[in-house]
Structure formats: C-alpha cells, structure tokens
PDB file of C-alpha atoms in Angstrom:
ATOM      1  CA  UNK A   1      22.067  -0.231  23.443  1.00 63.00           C
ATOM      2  CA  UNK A   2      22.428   2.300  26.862  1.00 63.00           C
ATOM      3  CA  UNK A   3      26.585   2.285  26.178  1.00 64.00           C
ATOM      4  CA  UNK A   4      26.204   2.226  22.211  1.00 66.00           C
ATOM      5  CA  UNK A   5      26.837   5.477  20.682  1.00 59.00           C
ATOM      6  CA  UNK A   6      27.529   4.755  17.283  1.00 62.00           C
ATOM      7  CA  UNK A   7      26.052   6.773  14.502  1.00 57.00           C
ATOM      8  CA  UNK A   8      23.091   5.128  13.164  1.00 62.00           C
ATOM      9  CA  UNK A   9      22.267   7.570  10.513  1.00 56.00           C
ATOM     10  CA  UNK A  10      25.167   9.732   8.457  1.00 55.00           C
ATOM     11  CA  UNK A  11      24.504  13.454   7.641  1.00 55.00           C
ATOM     12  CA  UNK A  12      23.474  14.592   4.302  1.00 54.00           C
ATOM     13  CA  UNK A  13      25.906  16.358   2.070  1.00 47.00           C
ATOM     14  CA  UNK A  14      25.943  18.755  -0.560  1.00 41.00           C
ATOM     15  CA  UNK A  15      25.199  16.134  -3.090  1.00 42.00           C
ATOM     16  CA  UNK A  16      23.495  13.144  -1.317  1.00 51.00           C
ATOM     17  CA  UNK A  17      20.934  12.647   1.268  1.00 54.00           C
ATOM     18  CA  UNK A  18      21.325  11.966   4.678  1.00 51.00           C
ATOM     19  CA  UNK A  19      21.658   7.529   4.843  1.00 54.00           C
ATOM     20  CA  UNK A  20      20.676   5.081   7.594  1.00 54.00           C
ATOM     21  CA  UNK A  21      23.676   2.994   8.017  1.00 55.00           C
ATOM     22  CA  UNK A  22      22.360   1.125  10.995  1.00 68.00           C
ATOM     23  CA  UNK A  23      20.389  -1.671  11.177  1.00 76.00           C
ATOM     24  CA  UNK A  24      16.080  -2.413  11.643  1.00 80.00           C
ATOM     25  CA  UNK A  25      15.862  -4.837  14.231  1.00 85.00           C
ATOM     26  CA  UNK A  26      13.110  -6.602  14.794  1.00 91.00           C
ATOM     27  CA  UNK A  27      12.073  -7.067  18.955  1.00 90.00           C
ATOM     28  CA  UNK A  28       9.863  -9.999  17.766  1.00 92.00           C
ATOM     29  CA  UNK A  29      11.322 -11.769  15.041  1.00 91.00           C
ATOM     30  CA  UNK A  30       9.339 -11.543  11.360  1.00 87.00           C
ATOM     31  CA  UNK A  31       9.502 -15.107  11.208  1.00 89.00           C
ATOM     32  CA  UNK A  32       8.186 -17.481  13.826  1.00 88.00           C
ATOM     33  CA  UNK A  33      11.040 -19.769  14.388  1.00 88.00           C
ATOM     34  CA  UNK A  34      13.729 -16.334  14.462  1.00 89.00           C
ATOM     35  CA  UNK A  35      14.408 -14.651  17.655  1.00 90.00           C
ATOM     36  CA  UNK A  36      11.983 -14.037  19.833  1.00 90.00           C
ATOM     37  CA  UNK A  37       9.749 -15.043  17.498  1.00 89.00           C
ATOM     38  CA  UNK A  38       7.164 -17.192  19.362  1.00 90.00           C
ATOM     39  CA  UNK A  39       4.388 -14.485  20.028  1.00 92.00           C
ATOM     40  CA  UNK A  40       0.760 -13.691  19.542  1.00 88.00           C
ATOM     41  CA  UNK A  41       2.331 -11.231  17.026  1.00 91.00           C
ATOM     42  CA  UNK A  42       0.450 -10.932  13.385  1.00 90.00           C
ATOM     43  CA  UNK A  43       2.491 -10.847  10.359  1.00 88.00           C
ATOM     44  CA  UNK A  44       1.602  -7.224   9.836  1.00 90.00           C
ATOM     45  CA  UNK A  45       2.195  -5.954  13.270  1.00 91.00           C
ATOM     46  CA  UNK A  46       6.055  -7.492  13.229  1.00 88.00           C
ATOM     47  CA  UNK A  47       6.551  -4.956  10.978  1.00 88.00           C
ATOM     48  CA  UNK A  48       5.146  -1.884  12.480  1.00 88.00           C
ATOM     49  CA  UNK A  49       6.968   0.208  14.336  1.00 85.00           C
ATOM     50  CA  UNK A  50       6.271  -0.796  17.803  1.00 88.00           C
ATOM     51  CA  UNK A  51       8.333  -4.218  17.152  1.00 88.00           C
ATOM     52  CA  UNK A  52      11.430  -2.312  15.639  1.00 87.00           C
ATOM     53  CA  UNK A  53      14.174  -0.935  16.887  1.00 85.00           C
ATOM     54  CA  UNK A  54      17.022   0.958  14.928  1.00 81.00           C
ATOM     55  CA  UNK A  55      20.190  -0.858  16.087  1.00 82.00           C
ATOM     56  CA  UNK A  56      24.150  -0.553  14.905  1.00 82.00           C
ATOM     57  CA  UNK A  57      24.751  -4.068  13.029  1.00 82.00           C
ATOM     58  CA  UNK A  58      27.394  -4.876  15.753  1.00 83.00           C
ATOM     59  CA  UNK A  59      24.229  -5.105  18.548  1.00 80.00           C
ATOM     60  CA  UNK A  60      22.110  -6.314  16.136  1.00 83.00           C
ATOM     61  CA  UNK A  61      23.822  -9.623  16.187  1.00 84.00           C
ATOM     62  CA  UNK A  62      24.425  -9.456  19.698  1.00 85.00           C
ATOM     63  CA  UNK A  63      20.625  -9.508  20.663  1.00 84.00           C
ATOM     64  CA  UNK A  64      20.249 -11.938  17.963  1.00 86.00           C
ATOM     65  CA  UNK A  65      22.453 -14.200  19.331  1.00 88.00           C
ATOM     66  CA  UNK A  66      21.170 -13.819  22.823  1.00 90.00           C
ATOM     67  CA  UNK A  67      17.665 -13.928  22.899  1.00 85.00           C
ATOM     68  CA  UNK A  68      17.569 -15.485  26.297  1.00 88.00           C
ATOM     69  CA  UNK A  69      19.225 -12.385  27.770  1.00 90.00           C
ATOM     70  CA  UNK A  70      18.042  -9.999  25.320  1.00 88.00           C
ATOM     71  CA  UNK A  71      14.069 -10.789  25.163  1.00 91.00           C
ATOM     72  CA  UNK A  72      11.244  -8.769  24.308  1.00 91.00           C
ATOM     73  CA  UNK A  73      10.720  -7.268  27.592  1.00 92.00           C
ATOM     74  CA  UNK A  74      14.340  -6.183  27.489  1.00 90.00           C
ATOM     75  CA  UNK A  75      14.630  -4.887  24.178  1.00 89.00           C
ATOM     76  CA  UNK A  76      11.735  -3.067  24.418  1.00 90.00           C
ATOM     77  CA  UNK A  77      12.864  -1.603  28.267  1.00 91.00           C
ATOM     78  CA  UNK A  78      15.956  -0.424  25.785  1.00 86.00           C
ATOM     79  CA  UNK A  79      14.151   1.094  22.835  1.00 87.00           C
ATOM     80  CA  UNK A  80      12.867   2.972  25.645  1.00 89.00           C
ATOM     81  CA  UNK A  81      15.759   4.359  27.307  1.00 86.00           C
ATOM     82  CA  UNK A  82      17.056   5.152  24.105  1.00 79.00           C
ATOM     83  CA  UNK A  83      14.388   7.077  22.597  1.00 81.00           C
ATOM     84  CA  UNK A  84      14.214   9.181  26.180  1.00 82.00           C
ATOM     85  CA  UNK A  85      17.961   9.798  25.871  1.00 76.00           C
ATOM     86  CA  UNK A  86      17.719  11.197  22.256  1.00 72.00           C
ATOM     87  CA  UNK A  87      14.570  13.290  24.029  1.00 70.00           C
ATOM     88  CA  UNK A  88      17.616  14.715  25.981  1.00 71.00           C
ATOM     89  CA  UNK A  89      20.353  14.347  24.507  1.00 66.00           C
ATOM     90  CA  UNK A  90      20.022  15.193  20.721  1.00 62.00           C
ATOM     91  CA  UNK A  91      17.379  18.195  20.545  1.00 57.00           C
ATOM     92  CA  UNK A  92      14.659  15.659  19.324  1.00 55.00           C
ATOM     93  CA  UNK A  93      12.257  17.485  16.825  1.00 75.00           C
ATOM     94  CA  UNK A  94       9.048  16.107  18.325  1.00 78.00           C
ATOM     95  CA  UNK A  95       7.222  18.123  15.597  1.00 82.00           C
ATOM     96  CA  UNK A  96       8.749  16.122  12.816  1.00 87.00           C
ATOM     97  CA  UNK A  97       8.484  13.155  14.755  1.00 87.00           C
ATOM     98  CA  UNK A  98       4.349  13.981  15.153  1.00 89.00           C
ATOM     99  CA  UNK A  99       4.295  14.558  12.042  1.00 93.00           C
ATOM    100  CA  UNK A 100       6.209  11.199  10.811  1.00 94.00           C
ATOM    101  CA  UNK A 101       4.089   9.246  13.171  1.00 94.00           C
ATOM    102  CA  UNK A 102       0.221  10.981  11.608  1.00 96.00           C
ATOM    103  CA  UNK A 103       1.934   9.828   8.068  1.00 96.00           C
ATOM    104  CA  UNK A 104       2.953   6.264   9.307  1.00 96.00           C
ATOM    105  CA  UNK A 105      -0.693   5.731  10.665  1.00 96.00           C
ATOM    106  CA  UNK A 106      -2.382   7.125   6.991  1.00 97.00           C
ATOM    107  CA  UNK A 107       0.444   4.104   5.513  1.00 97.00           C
ATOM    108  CA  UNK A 108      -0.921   1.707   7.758  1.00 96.00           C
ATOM    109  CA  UNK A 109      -4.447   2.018   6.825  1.00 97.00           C
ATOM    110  CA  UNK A 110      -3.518   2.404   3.452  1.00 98.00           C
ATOM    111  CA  UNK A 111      -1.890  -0.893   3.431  1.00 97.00           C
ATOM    112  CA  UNK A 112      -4.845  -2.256   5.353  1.00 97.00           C
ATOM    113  CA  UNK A 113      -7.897  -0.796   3.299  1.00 98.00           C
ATOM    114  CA  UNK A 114      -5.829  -1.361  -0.435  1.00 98.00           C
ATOM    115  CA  UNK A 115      -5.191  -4.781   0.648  1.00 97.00           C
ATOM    116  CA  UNK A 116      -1.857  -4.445  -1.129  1.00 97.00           C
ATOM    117  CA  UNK A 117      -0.539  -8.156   0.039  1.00 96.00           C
ATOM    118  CA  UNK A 118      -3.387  -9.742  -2.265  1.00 97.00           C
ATOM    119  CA  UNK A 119      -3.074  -6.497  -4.796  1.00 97.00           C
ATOM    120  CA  UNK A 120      -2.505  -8.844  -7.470  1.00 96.00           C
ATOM    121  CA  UNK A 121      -5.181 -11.473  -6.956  1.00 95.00           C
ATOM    122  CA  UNK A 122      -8.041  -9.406  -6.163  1.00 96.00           C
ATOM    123  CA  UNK A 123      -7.617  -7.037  -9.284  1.00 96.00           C
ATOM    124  CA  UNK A 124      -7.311  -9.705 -11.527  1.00 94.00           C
ATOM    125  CA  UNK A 125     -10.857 -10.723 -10.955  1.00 93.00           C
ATOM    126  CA  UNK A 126     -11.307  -6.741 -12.653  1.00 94.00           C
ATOM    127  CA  UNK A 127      -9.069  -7.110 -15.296  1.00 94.00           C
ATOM    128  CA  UNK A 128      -9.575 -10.694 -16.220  1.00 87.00           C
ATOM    129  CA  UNK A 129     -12.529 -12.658 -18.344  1.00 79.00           C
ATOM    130  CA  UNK A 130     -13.866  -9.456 -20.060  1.00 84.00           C
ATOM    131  CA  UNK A 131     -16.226  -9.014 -17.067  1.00 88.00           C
ATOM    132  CA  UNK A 132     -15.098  -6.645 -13.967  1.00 92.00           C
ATOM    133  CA  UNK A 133     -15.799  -8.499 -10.888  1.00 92.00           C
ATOM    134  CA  UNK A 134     -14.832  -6.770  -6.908  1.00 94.00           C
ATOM    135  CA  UNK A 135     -15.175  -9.080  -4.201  1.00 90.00           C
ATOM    136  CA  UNK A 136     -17.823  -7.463  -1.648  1.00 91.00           C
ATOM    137  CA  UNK A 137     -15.142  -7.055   1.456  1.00 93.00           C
ATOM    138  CA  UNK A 138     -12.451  -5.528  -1.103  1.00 96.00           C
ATOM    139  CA  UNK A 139     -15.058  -3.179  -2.663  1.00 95.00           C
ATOM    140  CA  UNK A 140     -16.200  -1.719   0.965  1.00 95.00           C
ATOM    141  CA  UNK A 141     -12.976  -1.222   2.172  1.00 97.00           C
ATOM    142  CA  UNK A 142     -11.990   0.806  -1.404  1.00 98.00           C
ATOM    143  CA  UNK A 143     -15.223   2.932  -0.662  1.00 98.00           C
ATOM    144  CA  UNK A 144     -13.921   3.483   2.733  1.00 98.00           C
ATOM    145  CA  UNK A 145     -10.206   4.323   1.794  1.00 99.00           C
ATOM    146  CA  UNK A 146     -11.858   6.295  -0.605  1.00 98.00           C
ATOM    147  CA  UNK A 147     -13.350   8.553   2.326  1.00 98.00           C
ATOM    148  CA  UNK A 148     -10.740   7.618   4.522  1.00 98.00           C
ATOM    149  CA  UNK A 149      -7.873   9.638   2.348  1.00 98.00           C
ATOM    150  CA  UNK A 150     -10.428  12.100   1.625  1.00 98.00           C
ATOM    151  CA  UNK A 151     -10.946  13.389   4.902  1.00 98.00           C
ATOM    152  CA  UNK A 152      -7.720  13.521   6.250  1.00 98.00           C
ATOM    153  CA  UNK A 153      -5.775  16.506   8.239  1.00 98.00           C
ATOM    154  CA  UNK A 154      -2.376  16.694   6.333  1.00 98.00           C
ATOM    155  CA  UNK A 155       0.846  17.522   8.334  1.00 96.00           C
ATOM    156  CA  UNK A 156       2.381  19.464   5.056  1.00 96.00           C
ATOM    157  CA  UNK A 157       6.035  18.654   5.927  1.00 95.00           C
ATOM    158  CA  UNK A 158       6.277  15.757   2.808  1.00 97.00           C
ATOM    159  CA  UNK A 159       4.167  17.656   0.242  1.00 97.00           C
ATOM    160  CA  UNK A 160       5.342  15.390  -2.385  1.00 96.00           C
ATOM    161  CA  UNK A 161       4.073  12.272  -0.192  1.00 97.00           C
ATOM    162  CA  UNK A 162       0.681  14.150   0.347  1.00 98.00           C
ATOM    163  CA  UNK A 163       0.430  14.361  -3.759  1.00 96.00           C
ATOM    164  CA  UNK A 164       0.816  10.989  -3.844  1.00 96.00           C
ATOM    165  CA  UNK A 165      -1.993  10.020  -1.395  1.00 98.00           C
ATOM    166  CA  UNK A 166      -3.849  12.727  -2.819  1.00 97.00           C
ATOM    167  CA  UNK A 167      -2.987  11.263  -6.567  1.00 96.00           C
ATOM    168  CA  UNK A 168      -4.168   8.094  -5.217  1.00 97.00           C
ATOM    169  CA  UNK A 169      -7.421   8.554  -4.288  1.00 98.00           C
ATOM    170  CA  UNK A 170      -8.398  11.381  -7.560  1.00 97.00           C
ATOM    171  CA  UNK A 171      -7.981   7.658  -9.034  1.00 97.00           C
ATOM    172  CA  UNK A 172      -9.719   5.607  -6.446  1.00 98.00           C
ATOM    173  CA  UNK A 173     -12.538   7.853  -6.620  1.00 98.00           C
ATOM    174  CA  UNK A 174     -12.958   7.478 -10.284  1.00 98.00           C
ATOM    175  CA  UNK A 175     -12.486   3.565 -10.398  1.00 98.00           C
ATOM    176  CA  UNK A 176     -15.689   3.676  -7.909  1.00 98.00           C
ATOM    177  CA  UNK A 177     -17.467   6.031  -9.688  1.00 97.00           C
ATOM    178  CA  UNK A 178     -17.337   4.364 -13.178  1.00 96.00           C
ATOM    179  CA  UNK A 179     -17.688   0.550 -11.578  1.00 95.00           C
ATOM    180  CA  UNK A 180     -20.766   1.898  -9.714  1.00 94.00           C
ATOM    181  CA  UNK A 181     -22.837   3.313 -12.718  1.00 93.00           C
ATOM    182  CA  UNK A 182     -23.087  -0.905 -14.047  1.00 86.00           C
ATOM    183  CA  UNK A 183     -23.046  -2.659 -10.970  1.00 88.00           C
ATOM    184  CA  UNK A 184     -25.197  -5.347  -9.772  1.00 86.00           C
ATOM    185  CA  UNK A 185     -24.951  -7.974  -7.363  1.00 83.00           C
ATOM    186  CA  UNK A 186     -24.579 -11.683  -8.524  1.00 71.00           C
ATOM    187  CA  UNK A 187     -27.578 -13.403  -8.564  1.00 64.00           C
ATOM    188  CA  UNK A 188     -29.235 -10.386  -7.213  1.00 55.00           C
ATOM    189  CA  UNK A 189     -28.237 -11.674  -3.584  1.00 57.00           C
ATOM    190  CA  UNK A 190     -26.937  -9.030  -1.584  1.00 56.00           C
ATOM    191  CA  UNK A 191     -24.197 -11.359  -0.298  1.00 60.00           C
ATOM    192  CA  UNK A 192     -22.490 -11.906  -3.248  1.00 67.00           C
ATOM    193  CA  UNK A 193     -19.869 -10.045  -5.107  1.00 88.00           C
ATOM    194  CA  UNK A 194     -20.085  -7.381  -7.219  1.00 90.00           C
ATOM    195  CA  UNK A 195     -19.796  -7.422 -11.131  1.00 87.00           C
ATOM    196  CA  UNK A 196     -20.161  -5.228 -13.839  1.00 86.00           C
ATOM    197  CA  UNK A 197     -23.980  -5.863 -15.491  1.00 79.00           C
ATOM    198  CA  UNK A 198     -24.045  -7.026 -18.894  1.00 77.00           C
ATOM    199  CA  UNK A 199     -26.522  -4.322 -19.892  1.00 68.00           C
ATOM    200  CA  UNK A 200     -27.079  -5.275 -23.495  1.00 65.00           C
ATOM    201  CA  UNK A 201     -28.928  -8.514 -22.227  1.00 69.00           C
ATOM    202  CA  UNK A 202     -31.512  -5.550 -21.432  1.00 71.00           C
ATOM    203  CA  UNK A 203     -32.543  -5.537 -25.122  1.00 70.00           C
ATOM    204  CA  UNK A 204     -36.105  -6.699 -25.585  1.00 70.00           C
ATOM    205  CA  UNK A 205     -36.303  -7.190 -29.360  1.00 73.00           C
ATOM    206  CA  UNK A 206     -33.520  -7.828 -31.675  1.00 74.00           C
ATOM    207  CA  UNK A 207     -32.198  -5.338 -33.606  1.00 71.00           C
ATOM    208  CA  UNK A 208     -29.117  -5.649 -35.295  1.00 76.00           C
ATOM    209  CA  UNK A 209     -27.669  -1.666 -35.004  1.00 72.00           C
ATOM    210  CA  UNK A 210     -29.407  -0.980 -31.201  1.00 66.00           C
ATOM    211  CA  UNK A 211     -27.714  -4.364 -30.485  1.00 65.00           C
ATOM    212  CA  UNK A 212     -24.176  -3.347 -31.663  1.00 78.00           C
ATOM    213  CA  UNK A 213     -24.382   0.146 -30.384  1.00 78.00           C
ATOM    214  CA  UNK A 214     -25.196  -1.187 -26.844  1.00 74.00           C
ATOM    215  CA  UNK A 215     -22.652  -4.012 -26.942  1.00 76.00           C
ATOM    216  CA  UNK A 216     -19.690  -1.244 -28.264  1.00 81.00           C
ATOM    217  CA  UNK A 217     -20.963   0.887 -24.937  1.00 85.00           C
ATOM    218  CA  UNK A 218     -20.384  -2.471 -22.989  1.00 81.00           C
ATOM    219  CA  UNK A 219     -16.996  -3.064 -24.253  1.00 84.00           C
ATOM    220  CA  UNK A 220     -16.066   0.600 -23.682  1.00 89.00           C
ATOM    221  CA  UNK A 221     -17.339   0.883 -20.034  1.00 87.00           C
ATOM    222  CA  UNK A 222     -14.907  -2.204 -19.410  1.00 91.00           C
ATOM    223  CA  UNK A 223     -12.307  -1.087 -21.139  1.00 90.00           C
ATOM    224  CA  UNK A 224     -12.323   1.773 -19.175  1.00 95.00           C
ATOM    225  CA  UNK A 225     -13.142   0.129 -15.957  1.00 95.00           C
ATOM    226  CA  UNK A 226     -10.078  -2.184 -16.454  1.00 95.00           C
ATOM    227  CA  UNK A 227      -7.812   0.862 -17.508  1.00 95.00           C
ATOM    228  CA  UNK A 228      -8.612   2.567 -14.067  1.00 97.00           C
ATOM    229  CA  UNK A 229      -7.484  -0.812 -11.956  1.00 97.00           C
ATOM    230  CA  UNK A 230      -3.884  -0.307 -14.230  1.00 96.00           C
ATOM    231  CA  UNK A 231      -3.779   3.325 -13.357  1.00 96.00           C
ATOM    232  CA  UNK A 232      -4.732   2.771  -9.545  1.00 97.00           C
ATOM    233  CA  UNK A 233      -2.006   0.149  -9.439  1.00 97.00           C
ATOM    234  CA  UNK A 234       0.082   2.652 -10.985  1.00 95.00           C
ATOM    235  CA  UNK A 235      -0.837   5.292  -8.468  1.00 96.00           C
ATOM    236  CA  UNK A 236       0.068   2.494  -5.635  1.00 97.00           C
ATOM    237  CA  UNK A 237       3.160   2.221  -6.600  1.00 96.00           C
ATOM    238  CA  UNK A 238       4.010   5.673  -6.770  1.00 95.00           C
ATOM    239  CA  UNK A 239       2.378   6.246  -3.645  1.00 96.00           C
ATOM    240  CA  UNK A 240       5.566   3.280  -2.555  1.00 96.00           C
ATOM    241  CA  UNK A 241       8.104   5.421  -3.705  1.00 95.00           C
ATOM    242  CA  UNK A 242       7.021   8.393  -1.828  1.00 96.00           C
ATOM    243  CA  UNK A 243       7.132   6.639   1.699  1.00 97.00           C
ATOM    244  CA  UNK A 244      10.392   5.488   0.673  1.00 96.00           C
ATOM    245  CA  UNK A 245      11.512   8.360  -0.028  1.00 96.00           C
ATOM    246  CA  UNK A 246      10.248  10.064   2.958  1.00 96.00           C
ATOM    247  CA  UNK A 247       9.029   7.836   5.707  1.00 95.00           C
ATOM    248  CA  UNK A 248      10.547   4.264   5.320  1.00 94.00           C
ATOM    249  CA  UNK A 249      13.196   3.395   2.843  1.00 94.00           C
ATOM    250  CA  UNK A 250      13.300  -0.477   3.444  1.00 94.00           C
ATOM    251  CA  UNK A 251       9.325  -0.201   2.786  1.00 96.00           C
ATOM    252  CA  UNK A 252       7.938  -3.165   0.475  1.00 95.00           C
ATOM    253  CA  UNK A 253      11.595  -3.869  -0.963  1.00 95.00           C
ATOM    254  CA  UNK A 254      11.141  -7.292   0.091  1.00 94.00           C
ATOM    255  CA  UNK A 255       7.939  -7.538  -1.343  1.00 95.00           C
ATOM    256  CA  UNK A 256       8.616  -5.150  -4.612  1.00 96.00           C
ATOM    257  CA  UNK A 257       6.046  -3.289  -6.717  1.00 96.00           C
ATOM    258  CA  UNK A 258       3.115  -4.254  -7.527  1.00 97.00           C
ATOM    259  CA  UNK A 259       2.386  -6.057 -10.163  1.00 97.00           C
ATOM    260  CA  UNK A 260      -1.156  -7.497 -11.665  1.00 96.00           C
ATOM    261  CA  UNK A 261      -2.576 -10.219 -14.200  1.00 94.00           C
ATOM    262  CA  UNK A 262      -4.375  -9.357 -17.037  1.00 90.00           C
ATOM    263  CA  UNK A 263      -5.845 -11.837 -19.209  1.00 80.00           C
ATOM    264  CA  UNK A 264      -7.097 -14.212 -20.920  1.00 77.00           C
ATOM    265  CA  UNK A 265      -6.237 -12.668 -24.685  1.00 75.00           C
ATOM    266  CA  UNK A 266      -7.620 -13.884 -28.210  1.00 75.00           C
ATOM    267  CA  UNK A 267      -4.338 -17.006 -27.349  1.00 77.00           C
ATOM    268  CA  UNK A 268      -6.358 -17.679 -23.904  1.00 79.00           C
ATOM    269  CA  UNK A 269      -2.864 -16.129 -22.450  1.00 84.00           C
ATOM    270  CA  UNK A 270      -2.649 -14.681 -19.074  1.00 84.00           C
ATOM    271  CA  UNK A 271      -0.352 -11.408 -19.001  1.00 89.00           C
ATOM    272  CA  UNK A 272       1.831 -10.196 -15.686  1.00 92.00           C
ATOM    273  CA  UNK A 273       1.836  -6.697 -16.126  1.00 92.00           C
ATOM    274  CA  UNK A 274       4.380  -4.014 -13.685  1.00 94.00           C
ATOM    275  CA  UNK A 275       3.322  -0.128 -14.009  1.00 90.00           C
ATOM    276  CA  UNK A 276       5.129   2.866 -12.708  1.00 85.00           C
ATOM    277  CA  UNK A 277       4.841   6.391 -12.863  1.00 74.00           C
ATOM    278  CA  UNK A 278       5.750   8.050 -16.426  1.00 66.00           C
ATOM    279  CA  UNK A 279       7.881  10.879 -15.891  1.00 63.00           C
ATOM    280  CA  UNK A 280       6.206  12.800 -18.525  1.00 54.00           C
ATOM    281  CA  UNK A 281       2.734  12.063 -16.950  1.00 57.00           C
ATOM    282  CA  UNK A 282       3.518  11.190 -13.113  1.00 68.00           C
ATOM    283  CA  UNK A 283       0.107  12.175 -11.843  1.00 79.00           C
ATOM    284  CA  UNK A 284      -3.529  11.139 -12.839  1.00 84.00           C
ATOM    285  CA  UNK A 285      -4.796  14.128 -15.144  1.00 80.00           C
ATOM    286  CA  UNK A 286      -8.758  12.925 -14.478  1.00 80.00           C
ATOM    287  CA  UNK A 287     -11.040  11.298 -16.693  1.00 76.00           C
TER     288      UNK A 287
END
C-alpha cells in the first residue's frame, strides 16, 4: 500500500535465512466466488505472478474486505507504484530480479509441458497393467520439455536449481529414449496413443527357449521403462524443492509432492507410491 512501510521480508542471520513474513495476495482471487474473483482468469494464471502482490497481513485483509474500493484495476495501479518505489527507494538489484524472472518463466513451462496437475493420472497409464502406455499429447509435450530444458541459456545465480532442471531432464531424456526403442501406435493409427509393443508376439514358430528369452527381454524393457517414470517423478519433486528453496517458497505446498499409482500386483492391488530424493544418491547417476 503507497503509506505501508512495513517490512515484508526479515533479514537473514548468522544462522537462518532471510523469511517472508508478509503475505501473497492474490489481485484476482484463486477461487471464483473470493475477491475479485469473477474474471476471464485461468486457474493457472491466478497463480502467476502477474495476479500477486506481496502485501503485510494487516492490508491484506483490508483489500479483502473491500473489494469494491480495492479492485483489480486498483490493486494492480498499486503493485505498480510500489514496485517503482522499491526501483528508487531500496537499490533494487534488477540483475537478480532478471535473473528470478528467466527462472520463473523455465517453472512455468515446466509446469505446463510435465503436466504436473495430472502427474499422477497420466503416469499411471506407464506404470500400471504390465504394459507402458503415454497418451499422444503428454508424450509430445515430454519430447518437447525434453528440448525445451535442453536448450536453455542459464542465469547461474541458483546453481543448485539449475542441477535440478538439469537432473531432470538427464532423466527425461532417458525415459524417451528407452520408451521409444518398443513403441508403436495402437492399432497402428497414428491418432492413437502410444504403448510399449509386445515384441514377443513377433515369434513365428514356437519355440519354447527363443520364446522365454524374448518374453524375459519384454519384462525387463518394462521394468525398466516403469523404473524411469519413478525416478522422473523423483527428479520432479526435487526439482520442487529447489524453487522453493530459491524462487517460491509457498510453491505446490497446497498441492504437495507428487505422488503416483502403481499397480495392479499378483492381489490385483493398486499401490500410491511418494518418492524423494535419497541423500546418499540425490541426483540421477545415468543408465
């Protein structure tokens, strides 16, 4: 607020980090019938940094309160004033603040490309029924992340971040790589999703020991197929912890890590599974 000089965020110490004691205000509201919150607004972009404003929890409630004198148009008018006054005032590091803002657009499309609001219903269709299946849409968009993180012109202020993109897609690119060498489109129809061929079928005449070796090759390329979705999902939610550490702390708390389903077993049971980062193995070491 233009009179509000409160401290938002409180220094770092010898012994702890510096802390945001203020509050993330949302100009739109997340939900539809909060403040402000009948707009042509997506889900996604009510969270993006263009809706928030950092606020002290005193003027948070205020413009909660009074949406008809605070509205969008105002609030935003403020966030401007404010962020020209730090510009002034404070001895911005515009720099950093580049460099924050390149990072916050790789997160975005991240969070875009990953899908990682359906994370746990479109890898299930990998790790579930003994037969890896991608959805078409979900396996172009990993190809392009794939690329996407690849190419990318790092800022190297959070180098610990950048390992964790980087970490990322060493796995990403495998997953692809390994999915690829088996698969086919359903039906043959270049519409349809992607699964993983069942390339002992490709036996012409029985025989018993060509038929087992092929099938153990079968169960092995899943296997390993399946174990690269559990170490991507691990890699995601290191990747988390890194822009929370960095970039965001509030990011995905509400939403938590990611989890997936892995299933059915020999009891036709369905498995929720959470993975993390080990701390004796916190980055992918390769196939």
């Amino acid at each position: 607020m233009p009179t509000c000089r409160r401290e938002l965020v409180e220094d770092e110490s010898e012994t702890d980090d510096a802390a945001i004691v203020g509050d993330e205000a949302h100009i739109v509201a997340r939900e539809v019938d909060g403040p402000r919150g009948q707009s042509t607004l997506t889900a996604d972009e009510r969270d993006k940094y263009n809706n928030l404003v950092l606020m002290c929890k005193i003027h948070h409630k205020v413009i909660d309160d009074q949406e008809n004198t605070y509205t969008v148009e105002k609030l935003h008018e403020i966030k401007q004033k404010h962020l020209d006054w730090i510009a002034v005032n404070l001895s911005l590091d515009i720099q950093k603040q580049r460099d924050e803002e390149i990072y916050a657009s790789y997160v975005d499309r991240w969070l875009e490309l990953a899908d990682l609001e359906n994370w746990k219903a479109w890898s299930s269709w990998i790790l579930s029924g003994g037969q890896p299946v991608i959805l078409r849409e979900m396996y172009n968009n990993l190809r392009e992340l794939n690329q996407f993180l690849l190419s990318r012109v790092w800022p190297k202020r959070y180098l610990e971040l950048e390992k964790s993109f980087k970490n990322f897609r060493a796995v990403l690119n495998d997953f692809i790589n390994v999915f690829d060498k088996y698969k086919k489109a359903e039906n043959n129809d270049l519409d349809c999703d992607f699964t993983t061929e069942k390339f002992y079928k490709r036996l012409e005449d029985w025989d018993e020991v060509a038929y087992r070796e092929i099938s153990n090759k079968f169960d092995y390329h899943v296997d390993l197929v399946q174990d690269l979705m559990l170490e991507l999902t691990r890699a995601a939610n290191g990747l988390s912890d890194s822009i929370r550490r960095d970039l965001s702390p509030s990011f995905r708390l509400t939403e938590g890590v990611l989890l997936v389903e892995i299933g059915p077993d020999y009891s036709l049971t369905y498995t929720t599974k959470r993975l993390e980062s080990l701390e004796e193995f916190p980055s992918y070491n390769g196939l």
